[in-house]
PDB file of C-alpha atoms in Angstrom:
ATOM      1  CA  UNK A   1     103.499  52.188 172.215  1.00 81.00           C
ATOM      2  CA  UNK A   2     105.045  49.848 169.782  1.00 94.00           C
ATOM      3  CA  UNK A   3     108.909  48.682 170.722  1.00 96.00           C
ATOM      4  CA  UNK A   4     110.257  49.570 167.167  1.00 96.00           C
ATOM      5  CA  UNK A   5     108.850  53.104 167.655  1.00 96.00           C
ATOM      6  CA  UNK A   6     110.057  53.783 171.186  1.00 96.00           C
ATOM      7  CA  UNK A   7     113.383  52.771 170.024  1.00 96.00           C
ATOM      8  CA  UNK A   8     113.008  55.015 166.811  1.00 96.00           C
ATOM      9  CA  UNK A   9     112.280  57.526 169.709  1.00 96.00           C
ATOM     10  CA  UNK A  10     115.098  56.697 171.687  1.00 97.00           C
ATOM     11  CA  UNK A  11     117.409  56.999 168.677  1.00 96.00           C
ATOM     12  CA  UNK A  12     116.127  60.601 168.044  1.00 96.00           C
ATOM     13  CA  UNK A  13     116.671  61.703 171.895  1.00 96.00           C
ATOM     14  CA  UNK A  14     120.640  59.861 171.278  1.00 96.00           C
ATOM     15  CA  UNK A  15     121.030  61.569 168.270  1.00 94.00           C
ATOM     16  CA  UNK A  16     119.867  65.451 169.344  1.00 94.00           C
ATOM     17  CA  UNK A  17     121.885  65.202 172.138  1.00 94.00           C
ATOM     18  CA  UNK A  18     124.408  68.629 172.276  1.00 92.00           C
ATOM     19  CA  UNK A  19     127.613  66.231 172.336  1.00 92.00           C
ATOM     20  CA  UNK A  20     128.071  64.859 169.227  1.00 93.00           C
ATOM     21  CA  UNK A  21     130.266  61.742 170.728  1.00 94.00           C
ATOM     22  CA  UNK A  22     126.626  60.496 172.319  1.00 95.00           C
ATOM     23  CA  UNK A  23     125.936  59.899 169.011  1.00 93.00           C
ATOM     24  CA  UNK A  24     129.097  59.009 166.855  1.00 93.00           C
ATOM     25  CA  UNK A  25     131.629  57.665 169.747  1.00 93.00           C
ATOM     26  CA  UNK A  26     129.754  55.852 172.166  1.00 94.00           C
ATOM     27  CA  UNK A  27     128.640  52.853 170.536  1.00 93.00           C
ATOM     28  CA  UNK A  28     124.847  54.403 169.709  1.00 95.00           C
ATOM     29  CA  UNK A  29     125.876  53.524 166.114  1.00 94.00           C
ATOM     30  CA  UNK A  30     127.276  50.089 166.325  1.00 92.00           C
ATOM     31  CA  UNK A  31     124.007  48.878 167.251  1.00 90.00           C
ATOM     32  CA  UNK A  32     121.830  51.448 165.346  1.00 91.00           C
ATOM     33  CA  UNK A  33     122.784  51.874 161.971  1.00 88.00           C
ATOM     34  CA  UNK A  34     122.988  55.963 160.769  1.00 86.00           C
ATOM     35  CA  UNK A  35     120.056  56.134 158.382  1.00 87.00           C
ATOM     36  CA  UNK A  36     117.283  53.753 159.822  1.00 92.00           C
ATOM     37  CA  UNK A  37     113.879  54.532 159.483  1.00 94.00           C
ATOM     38  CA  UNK A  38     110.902  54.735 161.439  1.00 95.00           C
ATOM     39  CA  UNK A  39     109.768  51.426 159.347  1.00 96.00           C
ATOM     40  CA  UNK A  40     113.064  49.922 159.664  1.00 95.00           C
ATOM     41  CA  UNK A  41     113.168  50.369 163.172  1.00 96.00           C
ATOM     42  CA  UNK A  42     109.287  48.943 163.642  1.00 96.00           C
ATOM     43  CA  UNK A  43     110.772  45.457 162.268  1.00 95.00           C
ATOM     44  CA  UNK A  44     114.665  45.712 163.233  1.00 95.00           C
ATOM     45  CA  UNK A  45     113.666  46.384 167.079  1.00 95.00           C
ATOM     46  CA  UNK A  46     109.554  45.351 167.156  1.00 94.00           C
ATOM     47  CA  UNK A  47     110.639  41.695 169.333  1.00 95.00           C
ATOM     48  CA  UNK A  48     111.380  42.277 173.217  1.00 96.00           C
ATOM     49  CA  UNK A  49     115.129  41.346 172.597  1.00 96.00           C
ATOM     50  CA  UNK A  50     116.070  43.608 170.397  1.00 95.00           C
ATOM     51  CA  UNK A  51     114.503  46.172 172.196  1.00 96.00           C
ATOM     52  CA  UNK A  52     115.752  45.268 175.649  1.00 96.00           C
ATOM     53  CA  UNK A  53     119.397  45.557 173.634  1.00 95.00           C
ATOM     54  CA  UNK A  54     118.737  48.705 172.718  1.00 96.00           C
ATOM     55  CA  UNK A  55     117.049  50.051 175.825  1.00 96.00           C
ATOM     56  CA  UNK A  56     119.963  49.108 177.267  1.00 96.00           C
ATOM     57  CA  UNK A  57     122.473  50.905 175.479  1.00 96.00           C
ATOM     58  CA  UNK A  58     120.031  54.044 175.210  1.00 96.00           C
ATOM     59  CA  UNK A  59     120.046  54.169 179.086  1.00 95.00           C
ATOM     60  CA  UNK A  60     123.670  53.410 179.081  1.00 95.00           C
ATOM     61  CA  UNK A  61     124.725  56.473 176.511  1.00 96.00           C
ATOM     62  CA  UNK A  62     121.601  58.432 178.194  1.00 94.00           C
ATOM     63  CA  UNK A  63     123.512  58.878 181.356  1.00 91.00           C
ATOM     64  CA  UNK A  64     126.617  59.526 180.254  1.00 92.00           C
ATOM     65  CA  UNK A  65     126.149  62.559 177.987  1.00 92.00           C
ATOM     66  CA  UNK A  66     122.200  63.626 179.595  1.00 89.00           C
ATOM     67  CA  UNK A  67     124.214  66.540 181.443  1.00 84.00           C
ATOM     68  CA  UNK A  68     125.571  67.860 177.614  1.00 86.00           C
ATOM     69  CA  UNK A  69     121.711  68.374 177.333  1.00 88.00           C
ATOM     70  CA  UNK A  70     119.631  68.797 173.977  1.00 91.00           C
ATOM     71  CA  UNK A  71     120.076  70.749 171.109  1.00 89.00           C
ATOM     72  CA  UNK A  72     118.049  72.475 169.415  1.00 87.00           C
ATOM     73  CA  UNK A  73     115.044  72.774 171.457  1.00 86.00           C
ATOM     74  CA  UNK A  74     113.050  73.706 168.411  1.00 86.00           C
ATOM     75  CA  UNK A  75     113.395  70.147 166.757  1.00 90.00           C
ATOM     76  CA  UNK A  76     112.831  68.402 170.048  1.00 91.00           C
ATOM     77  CA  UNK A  77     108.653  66.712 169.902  1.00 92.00           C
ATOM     78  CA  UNK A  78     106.699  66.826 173.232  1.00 89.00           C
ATOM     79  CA  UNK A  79     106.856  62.796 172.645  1.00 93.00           C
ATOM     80  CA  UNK A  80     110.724  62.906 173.041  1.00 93.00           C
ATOM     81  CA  UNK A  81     110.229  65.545 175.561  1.00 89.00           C
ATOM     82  CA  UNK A  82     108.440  62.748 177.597  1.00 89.00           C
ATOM     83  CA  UNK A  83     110.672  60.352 177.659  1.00 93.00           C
ATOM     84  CA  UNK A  84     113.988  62.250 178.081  1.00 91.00           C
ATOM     85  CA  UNK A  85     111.827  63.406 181.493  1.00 87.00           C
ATOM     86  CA  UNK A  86     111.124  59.602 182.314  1.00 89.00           C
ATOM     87  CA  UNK A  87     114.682  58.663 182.135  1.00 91.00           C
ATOM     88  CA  UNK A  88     116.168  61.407 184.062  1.00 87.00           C
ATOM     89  CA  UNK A  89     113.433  60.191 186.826  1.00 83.00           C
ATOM     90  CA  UNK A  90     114.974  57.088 186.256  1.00 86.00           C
ATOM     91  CA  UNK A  91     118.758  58.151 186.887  1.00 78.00           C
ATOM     92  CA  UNK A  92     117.747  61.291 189.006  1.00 70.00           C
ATOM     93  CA  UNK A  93     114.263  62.103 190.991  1.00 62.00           C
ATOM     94  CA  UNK A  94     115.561  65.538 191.566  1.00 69.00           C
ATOM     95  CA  UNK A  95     116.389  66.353 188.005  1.00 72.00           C
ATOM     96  CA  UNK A  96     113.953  69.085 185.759  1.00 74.00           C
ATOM     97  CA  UNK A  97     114.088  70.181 182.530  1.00 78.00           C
ATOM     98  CA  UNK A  98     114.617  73.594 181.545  1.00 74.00           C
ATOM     99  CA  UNK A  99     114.300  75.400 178.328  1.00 76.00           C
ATOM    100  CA  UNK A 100     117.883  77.691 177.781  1.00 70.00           C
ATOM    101  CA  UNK A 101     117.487  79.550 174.305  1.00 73.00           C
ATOM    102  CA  UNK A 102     117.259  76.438 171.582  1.00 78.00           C
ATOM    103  CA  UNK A 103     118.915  74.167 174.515  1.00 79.00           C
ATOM    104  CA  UNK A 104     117.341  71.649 176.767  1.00 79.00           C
ATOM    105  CA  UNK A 105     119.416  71.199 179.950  1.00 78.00           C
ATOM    106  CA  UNK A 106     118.376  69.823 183.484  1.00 77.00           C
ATOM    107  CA  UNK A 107     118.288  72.767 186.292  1.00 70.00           C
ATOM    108  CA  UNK A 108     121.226  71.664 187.740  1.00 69.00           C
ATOM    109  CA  UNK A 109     123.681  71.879 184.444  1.00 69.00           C
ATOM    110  CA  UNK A 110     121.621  74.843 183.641  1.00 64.00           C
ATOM    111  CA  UNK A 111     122.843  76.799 187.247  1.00 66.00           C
ATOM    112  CA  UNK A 112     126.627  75.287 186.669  1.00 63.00           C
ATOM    113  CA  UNK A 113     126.394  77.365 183.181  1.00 61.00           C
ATOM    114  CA  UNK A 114     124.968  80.418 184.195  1.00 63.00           C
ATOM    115  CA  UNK A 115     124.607  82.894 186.694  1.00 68.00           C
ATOM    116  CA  UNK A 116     121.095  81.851 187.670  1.00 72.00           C
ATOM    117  CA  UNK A 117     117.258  81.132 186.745  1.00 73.00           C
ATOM    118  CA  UNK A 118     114.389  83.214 186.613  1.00 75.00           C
ATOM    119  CA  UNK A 119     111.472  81.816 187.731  1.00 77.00           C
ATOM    120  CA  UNK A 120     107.609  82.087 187.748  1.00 77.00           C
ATOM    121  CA  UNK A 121     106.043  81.478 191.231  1.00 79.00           C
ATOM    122  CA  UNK A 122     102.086  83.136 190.999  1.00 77.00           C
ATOM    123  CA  UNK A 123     101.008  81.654 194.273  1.00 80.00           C
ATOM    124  CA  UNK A 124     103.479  83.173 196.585  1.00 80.00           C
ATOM    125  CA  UNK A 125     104.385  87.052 197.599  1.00 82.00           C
ATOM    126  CA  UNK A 126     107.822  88.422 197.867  1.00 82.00           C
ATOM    127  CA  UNK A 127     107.565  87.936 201.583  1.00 85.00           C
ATOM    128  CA  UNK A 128     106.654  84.569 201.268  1.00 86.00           C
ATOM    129  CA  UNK A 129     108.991  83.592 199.324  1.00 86.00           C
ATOM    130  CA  UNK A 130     111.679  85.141 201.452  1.00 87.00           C
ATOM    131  CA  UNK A 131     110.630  83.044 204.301  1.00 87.00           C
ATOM    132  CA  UNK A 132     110.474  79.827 202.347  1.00 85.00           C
ATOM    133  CA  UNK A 133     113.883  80.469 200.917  1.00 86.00           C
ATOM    134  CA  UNK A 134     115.441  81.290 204.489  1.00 87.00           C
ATOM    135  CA  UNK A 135     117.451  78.211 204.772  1.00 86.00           C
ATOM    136  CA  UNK A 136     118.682  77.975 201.633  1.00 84.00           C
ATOM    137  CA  UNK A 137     121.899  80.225 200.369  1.00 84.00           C
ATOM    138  CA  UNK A 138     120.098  81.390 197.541  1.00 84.00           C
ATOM    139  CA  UNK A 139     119.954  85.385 196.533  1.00 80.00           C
ATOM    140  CA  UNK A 140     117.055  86.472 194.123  1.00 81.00           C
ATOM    141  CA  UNK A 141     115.640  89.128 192.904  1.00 80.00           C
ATOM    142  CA  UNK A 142     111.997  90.325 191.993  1.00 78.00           C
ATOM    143  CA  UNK A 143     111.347  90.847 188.397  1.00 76.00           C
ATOM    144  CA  UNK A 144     107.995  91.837 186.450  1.00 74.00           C
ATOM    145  CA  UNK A 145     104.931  90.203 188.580  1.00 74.00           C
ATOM    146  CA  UNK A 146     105.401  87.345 190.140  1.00 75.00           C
ATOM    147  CA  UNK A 147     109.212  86.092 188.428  1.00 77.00           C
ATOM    148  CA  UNK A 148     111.606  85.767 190.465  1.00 80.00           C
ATOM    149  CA  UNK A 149     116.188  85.218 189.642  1.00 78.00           C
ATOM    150  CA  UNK A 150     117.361  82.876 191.429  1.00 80.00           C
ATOM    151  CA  UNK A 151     121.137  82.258 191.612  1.00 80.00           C
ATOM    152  CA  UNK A 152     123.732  80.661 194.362  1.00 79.00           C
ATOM    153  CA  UNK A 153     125.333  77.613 195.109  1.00 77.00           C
ATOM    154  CA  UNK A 154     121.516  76.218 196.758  1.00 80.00           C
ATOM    155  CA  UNK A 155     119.278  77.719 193.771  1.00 78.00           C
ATOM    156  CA  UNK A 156     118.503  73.676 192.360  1.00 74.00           C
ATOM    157  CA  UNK A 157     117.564  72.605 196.157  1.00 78.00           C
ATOM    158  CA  UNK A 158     115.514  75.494 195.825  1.00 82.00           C
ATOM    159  CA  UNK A 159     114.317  74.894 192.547  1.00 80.00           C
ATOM    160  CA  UNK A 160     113.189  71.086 193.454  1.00 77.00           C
ATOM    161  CA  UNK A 161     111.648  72.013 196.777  1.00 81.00           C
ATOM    162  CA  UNK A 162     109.572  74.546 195.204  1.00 82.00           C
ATOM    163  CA  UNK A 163     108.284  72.078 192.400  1.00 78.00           C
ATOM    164  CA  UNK A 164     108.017  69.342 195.220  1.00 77.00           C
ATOM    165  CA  UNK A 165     105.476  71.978 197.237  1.00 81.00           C
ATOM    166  CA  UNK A 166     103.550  72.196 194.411  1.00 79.00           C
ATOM    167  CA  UNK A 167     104.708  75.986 193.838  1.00 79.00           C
ATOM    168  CA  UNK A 168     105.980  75.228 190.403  1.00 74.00           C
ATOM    169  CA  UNK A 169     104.842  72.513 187.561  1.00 64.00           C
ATOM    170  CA  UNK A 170     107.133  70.163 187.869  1.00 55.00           C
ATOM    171  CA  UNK A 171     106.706  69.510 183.875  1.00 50.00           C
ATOM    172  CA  UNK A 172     106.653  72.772 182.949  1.00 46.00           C
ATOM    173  CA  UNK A 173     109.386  73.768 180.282  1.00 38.00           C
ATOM    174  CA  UNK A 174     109.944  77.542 180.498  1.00 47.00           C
ATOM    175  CA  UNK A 175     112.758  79.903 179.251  1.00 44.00           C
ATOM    176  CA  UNK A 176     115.172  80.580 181.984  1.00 42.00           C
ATOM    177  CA  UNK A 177     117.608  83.346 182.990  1.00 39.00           C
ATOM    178  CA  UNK A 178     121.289  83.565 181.336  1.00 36.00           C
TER     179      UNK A 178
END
């Protein structure tokens, strides 16, 4: 991928963030001027330094505000979607992306917001899920077929275990419990 268009793309991820100050108090628009094209940006940021600059300050403003999370989903592309997953692997290996209504949040802001996550495990029983989960403090509850709510101070740990046993796509982006 070009460098002008992956900064174009990290400029859209900066400016959809759900905290506006990502975008209008951080610095984002000292170095990227409100109103720049796609073509502006393929000249403006197409050389390795300008992009490195910019990379920089996108990782920089990334971490900061990443927890605020996305907003709204719907005008989120699976291209941006990509690379808001790279980065978070980046900052955090543990971190996944979840769908909340029009928000995008990681699991773990997602379970500090709500009261828990409802899940879709098809290769494990209720009894087999019980005895994966015994360690954690996690309570859940069946719902239709194979979902599952999970809520309690361990229902992340549980969350990235399952994904990291293959139970659950890692990449999938579902809609979770309120």
């Amino acid at each position: 991928m070009e460098l002008g268009k992956q900064a174009w793309l990290y400029n859209q991820i900066i400016r959809k963030m759900n905290n506006e100050e990502a975008y209008y108090l951080s610095g984002w628009l000292n170095v990227w001027l409100d109103g720049i094209s796609l073509e502006d940006s393929l000249s403006m940021f197409g050389d390795k330094k300008s992009y490195d600059e910019i990379r920089e300050l996108y990782l920089e403003v990334f971490e900061e505000y990443y927890i605020d999370g996305w907003y709204p989903f719907s005008d989120l592309t699976r291209e941006e979607i990509k690379i808001i997953q790279k980065t978070l692997a980046e900052f955090d290996n543990e971190a996944i992306l979840v769908r909340h209504g029009n928000l995008l949040l990681t699991s773990e802001a997602h379970l500090t917001n709500t009261k828990g996550i409802l899940i879709s495990i098809p290769d494990l029983t209720f009894e087999e899920l019980t005895n994966y989960l015994a360690d954690y403090n996690v309570f859940y509850e069946r719902r239709r077929g194979n979902k599952y709510f999970l809520q309690g101070e361990d229902a992340h740990y549980a969350l990235v275990e399952l994904i990291a046993d293959g139970f659950i796509a890692r990449d999938a982006i579902g809609e979770f419990g309120k």
